[in-house]
Short mmCIF file of C-alpha atoms and ligand atoms in Angstrom, two decimals:
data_model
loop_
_atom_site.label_atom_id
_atom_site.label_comp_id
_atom_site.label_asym_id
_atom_site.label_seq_id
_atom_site.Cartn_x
_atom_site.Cartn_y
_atom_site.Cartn_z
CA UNK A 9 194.78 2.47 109.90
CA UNK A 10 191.73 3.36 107.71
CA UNK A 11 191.37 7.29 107.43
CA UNK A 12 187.85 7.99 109.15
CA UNK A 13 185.27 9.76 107.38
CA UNK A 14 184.91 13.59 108.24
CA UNK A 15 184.35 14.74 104.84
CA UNK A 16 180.89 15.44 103.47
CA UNK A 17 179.45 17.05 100.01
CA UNK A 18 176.14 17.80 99.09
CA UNK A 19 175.62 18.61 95.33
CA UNK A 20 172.91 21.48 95.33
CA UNK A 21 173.73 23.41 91.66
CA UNK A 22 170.51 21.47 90.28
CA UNK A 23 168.19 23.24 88.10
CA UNK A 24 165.23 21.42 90.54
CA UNK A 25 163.14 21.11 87.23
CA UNK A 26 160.91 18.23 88.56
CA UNK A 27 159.62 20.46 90.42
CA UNK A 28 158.69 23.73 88.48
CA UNK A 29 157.53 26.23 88.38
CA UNK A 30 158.07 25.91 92.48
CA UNK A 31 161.94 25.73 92.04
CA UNK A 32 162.06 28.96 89.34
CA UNK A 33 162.96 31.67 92.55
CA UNK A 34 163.40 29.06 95.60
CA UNK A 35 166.35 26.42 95.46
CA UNK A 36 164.77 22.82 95.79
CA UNK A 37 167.54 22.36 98.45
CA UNK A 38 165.35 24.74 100.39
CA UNK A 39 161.88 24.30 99.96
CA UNK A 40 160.46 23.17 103.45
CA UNK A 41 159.71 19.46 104.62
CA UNK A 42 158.35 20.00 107.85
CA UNK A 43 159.60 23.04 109.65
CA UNK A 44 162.95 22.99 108.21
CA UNK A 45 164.41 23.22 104.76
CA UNK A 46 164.99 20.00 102.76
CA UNK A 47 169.20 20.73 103.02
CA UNK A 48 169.31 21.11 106.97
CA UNK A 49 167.39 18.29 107.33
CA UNK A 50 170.95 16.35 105.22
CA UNK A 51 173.26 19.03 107.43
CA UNK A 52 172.03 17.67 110.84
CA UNK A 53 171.91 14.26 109.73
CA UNK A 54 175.71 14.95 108.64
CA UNK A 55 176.57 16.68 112.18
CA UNK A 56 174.79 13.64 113.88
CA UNK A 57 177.06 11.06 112.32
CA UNK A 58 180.32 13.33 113.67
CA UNK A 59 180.98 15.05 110.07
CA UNK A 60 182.89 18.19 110.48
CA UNK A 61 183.59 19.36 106.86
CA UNK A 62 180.63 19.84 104.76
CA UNK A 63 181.18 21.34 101.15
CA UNK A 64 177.70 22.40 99.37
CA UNK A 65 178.16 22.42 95.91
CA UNK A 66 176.30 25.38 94.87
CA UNK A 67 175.42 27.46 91.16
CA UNK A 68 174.28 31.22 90.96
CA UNK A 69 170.98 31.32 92.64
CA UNK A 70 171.83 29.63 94.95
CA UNK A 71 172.05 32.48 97.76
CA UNK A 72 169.01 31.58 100.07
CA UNK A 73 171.33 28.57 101.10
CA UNK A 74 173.96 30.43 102.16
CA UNK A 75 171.84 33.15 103.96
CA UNK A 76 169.91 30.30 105.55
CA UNK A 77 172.63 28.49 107.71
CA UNK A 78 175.01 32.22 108.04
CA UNK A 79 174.64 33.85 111.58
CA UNK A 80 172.86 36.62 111.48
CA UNK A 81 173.38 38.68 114.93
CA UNK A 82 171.31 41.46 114.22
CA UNK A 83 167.75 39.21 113.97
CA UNK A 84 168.77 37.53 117.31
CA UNK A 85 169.98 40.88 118.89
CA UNK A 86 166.48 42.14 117.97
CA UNK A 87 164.31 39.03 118.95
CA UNK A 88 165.79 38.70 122.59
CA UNK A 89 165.18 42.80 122.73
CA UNK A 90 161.51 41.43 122.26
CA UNK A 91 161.40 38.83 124.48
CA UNK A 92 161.34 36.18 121.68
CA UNK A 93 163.80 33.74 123.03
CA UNK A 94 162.48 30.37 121.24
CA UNK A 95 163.04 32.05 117.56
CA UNK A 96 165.90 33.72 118.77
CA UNK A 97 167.43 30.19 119.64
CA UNK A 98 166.22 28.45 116.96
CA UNK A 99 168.22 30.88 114.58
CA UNK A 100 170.88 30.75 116.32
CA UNK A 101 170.84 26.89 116.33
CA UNK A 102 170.77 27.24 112.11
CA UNK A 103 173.75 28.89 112.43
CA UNK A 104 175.49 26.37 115.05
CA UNK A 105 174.94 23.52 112.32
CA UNK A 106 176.86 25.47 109.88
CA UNK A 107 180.07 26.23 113.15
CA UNK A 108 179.90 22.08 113.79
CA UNK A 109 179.74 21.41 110.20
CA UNK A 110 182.55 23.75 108.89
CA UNK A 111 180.47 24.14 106.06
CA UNK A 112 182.06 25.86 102.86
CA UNK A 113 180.48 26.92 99.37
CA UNK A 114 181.94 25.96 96.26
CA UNK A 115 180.63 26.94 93.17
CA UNK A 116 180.10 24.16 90.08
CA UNK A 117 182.45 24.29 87.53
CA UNK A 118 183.25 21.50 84.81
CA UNK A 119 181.34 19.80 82.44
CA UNK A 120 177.25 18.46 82.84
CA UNK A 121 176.68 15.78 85.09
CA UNK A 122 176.53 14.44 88.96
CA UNK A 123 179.73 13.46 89.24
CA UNK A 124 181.42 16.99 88.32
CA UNK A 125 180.32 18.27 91.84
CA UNK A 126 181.88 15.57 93.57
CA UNK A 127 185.52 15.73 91.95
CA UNK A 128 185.23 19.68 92.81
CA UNK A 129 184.85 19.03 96.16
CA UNK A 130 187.35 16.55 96.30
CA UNK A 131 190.19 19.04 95.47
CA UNK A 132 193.25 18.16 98.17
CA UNK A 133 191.62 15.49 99.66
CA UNK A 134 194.63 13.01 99.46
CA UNK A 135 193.55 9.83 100.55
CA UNK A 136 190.31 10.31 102.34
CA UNK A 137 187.13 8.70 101.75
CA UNK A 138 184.12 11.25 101.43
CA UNK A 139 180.36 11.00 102.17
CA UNK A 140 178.09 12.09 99.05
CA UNK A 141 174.49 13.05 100.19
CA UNK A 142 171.87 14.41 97.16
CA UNK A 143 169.68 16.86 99.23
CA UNK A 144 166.40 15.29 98.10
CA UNK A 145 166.16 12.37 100.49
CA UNK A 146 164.80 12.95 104.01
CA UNK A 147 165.43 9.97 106.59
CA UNK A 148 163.93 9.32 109.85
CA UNK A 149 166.31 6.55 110.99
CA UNK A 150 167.50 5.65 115.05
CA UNK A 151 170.96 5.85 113.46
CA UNK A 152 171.06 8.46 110.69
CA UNK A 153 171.78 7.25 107.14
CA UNK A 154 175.33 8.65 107.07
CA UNK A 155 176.70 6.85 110.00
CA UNK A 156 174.64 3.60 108.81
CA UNK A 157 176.75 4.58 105.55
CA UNK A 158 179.98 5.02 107.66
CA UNK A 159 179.59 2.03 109.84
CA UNK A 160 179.88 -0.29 106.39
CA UNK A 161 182.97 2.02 105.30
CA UNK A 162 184.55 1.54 108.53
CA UNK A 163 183.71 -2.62 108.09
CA UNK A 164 185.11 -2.77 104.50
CA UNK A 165 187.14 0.26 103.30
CA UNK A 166 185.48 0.10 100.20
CA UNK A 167 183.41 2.28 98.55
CA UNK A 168 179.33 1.70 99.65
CA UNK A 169 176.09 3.03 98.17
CA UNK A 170 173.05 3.69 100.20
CA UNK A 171 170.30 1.30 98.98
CA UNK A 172 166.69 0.87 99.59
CA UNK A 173 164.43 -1.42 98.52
CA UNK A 174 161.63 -0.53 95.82
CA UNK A 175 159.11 -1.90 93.96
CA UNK A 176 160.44 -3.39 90.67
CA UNK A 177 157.94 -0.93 89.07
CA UNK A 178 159.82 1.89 90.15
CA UNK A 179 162.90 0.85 88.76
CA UNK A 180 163.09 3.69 85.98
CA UNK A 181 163.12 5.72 88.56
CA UNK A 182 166.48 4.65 89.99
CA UNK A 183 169.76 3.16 89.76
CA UNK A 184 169.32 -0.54 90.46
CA UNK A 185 172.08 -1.93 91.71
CA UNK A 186 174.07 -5.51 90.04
CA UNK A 187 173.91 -7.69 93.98
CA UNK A 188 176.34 -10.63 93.56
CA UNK A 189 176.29 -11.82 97.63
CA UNK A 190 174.47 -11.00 100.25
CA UNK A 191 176.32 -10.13 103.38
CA UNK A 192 174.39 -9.85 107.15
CA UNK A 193 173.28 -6.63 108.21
CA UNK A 194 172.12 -5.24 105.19
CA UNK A 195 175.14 -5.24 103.83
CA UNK A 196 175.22 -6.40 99.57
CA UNK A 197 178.70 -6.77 97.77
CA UNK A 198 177.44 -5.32 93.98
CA UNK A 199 179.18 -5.24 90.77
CA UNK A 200 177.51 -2.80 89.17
CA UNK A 201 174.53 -0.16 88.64
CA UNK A 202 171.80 -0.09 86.20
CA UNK A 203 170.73 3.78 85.65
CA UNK A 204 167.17 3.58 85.29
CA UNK A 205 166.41 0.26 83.99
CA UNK A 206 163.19 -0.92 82.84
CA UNK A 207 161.55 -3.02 86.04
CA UNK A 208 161.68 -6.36 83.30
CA UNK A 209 165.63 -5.11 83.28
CA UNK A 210 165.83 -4.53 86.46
CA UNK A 211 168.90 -6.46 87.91
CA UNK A 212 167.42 -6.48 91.67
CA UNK A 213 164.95 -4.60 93.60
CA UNK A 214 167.24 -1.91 95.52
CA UNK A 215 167.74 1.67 94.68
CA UNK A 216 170.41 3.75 95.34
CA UNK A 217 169.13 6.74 97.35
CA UNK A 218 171.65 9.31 96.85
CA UNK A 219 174.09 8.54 99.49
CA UNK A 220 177.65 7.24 98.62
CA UNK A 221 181.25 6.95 100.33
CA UNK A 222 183.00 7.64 97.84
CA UNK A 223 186.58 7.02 98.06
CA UNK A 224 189.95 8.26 96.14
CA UNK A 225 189.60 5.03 92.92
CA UNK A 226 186.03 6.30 92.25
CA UNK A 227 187.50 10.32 92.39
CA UNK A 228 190.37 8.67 90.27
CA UNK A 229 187.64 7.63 87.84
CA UNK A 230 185.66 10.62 87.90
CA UNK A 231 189.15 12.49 87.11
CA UNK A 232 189.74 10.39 84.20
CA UNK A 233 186.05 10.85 82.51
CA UNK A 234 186.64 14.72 83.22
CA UNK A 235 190.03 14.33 81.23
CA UNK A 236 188.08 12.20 78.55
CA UNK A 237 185.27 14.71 78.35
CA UNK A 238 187.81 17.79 78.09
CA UNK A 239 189.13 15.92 75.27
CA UNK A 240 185.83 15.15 73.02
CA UNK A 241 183.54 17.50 74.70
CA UNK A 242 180.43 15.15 74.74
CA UNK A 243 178.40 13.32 77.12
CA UNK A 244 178.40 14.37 80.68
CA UNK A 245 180.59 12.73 84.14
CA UNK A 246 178.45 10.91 85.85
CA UNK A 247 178.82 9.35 89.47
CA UNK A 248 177.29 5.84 87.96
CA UNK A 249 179.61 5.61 85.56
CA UNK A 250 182.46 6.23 87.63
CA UNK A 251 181.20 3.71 90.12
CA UNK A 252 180.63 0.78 87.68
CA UNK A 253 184.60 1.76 86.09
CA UNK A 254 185.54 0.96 89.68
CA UNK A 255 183.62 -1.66 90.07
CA UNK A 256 185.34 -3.08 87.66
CA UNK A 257 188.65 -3.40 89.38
CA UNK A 258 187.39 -2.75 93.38
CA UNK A 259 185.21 -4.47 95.68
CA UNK A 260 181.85 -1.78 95.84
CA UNK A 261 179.30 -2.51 98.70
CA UNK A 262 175.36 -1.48 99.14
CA UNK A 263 174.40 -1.14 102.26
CA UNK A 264 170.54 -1.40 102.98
CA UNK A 265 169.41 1.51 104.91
CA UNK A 266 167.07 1.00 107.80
CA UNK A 267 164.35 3.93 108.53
CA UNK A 268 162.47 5.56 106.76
CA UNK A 269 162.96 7.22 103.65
CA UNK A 270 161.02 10.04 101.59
CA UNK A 271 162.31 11.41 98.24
CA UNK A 272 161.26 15.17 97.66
CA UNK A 273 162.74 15.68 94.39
CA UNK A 274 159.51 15.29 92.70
CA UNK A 275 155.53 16.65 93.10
CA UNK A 276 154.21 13.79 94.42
CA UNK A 277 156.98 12.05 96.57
CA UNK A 278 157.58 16.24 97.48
CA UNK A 279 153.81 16.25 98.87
CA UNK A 280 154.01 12.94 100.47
CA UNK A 281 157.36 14.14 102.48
CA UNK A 282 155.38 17.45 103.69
CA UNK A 283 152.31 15.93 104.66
CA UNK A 284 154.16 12.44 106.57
CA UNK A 285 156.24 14.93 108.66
CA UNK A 286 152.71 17.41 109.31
CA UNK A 287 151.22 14.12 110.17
CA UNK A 288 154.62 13.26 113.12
CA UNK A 289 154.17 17.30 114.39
CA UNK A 290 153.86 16.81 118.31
CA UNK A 291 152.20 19.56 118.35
CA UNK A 292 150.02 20.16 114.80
CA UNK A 293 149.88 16.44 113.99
CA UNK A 294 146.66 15.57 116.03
CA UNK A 295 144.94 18.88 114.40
CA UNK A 296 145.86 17.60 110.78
CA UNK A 297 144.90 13.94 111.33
CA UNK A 298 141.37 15.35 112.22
CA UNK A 299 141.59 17.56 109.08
CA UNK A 300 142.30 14.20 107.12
CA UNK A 301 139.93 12.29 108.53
CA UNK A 302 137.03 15.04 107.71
CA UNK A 303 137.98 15.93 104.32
CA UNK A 304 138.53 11.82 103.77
CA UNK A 305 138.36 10.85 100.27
CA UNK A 306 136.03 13.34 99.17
CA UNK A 307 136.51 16.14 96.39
CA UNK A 308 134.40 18.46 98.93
CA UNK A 309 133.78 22.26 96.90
CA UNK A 310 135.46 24.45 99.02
CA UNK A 311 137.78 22.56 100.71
CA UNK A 312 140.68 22.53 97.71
CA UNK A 313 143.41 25.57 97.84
C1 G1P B 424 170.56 9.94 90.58
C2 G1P B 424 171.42 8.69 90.34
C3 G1P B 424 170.58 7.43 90.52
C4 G1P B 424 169.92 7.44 91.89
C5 G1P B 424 169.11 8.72 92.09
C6 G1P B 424 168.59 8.79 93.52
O1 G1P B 424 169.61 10.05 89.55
O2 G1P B 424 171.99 8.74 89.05
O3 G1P B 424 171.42 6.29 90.41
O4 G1P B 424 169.07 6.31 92.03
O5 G1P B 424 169.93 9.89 91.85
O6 G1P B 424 167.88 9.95 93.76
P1 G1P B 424 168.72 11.38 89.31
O7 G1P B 424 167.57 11.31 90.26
O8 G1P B 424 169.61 12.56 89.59
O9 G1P B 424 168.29 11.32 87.88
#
């Protein structure tokens, strides 16, 4: 029988440079989008989809991460002294993500590049497939991305990349993935991915979003451009190249994510993210739909912070 996925690792070493000078103190993996931090919002999407072993990939600096999800006993001892039970539950709910999620810290070590994390966190794994979330996306999805992600594991036992569709003028933006057949369900067998192509290159009009099952011939691959790299000590391991090597000799699916996705790895997609999820607040959304509407399109003196 297929080994299940129970795996997860979510690179967060990053310098965050898109984003300067906003990332120079704070960790992009933990600048808010809505009332959380960008990372829980990929933790409980893990939990959600029945993931109980969550490495986070971390480099020095990195601290606020760790101190976010750890328990901290003291602040809840002292906020149910003072009668504040809903903060005293909600950090203790933090900390319950981290219990269901097992989740460990491993620091980056290896040569440059997006794939390094990965093989680190896939020391001892044997023969298991592993989820691979970047903590910049943000879905609001009926069934979270990762168990839309598992479902097409569990259908094909191949590797699968989380794709959305984009505007071919965005291409540069992304990797674009090679489709050769489209399956039902959103499901695309792919041959390849173009990293960042222009949109005249572009070889379709998917992205892939930062979310991957990766599986033991793409760690093999990753492994071997490690050894290569070791060896010449140029270029860096990346997680496209190590796809397309597979792809070479493996059957590689996209699957097409449904829900809604917002990218916060840069200013303006960043800005977008905070203000969509202000807009969805039960409670605030109402106030800042009126503040919308009155400020409209206007540059009104006054009104800019
Ligand atoms: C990485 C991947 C790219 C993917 C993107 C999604 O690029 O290499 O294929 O489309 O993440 O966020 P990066 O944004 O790190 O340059």
């Amino acid at each position: 029988m297929r080994p299940t996925i129970r795996r997860a690792v979510i690179p967060a070493a990053g310098l965050g440079s898109r984003l300067l000078p906003l990332t120079k103190a704070i960790p992009k993996e933990m600048l808010p989008v809505g009332d959380k931090p960008v990372i829980e919002h990929t933790v409980r999407e893990l939990v959600a989809s029945g993931i109980t072993d969550i490495t986070i990939v971390v480099s020095g600096g990195k601290s606020l991460i760790q101190d976010h999800f750890r328990p901290n006993p003291a602040l809840v001892r002292q906020l149910r002294a003072d009668g504040k039970t809903a903060y005293a539950d909600a950090v203790e709910e933090v900390a319950e993500l981290s219990r269901q999620g097992h989740i460990t810290y491993l620091d980056q070590h290896g040569p440059y590049g997006n794939g390094t994390p990965v093989l680190n966190a896939a020391h001892g794994i044997g023969d298991e497939p592993m989820l691979v979330l970047w903590p910049d996306d943000v879905f609001v999805a009926e069934v979270p991305r990762s168990q839309q992600l598992i479902r097409a594991y569990e259908a094909t036992g191949c590797p699968v990349l989380a794709l959305m569709p984009i505007d071919r003028q965005d291409s540069a933006r992304y990797g674009v993935p090679v489709v050769q057949e489209d399956l039902e369900g959103g499901l695309l067998r792919i041959t390849g991915l173009v990293e960042k192509p222009k949109p005249a290159d572009a070889p379709s009009t998917y992205a892939a979003i930062g979310g991957y099952v990766v599986t033991p011939a793409i760690i093999d691959e990753l492994r071997e451009q490690t050894r290569r790299w070791y060896e010449h000590r140029t270029g860096e391991v990346y997680l496209t190249d190590a796809i397309n090597a597979c792809a070479g000799s493996h059957v590689v699916y996209g699957q097409v994510i449904s829900g809604r996705w917002y990218d916060t790895g840069n200013p303006a997609d960043y800005l977008t993210a905070q203000f969509a999820s202000a807009l969805a607040h039960p409670e605030y959304g109402p106030l800042l739909r009126r503040l919308a509407r009155d400020l409209g399109d206007n540059d009104r003196p006054g009104t800019d912070i």
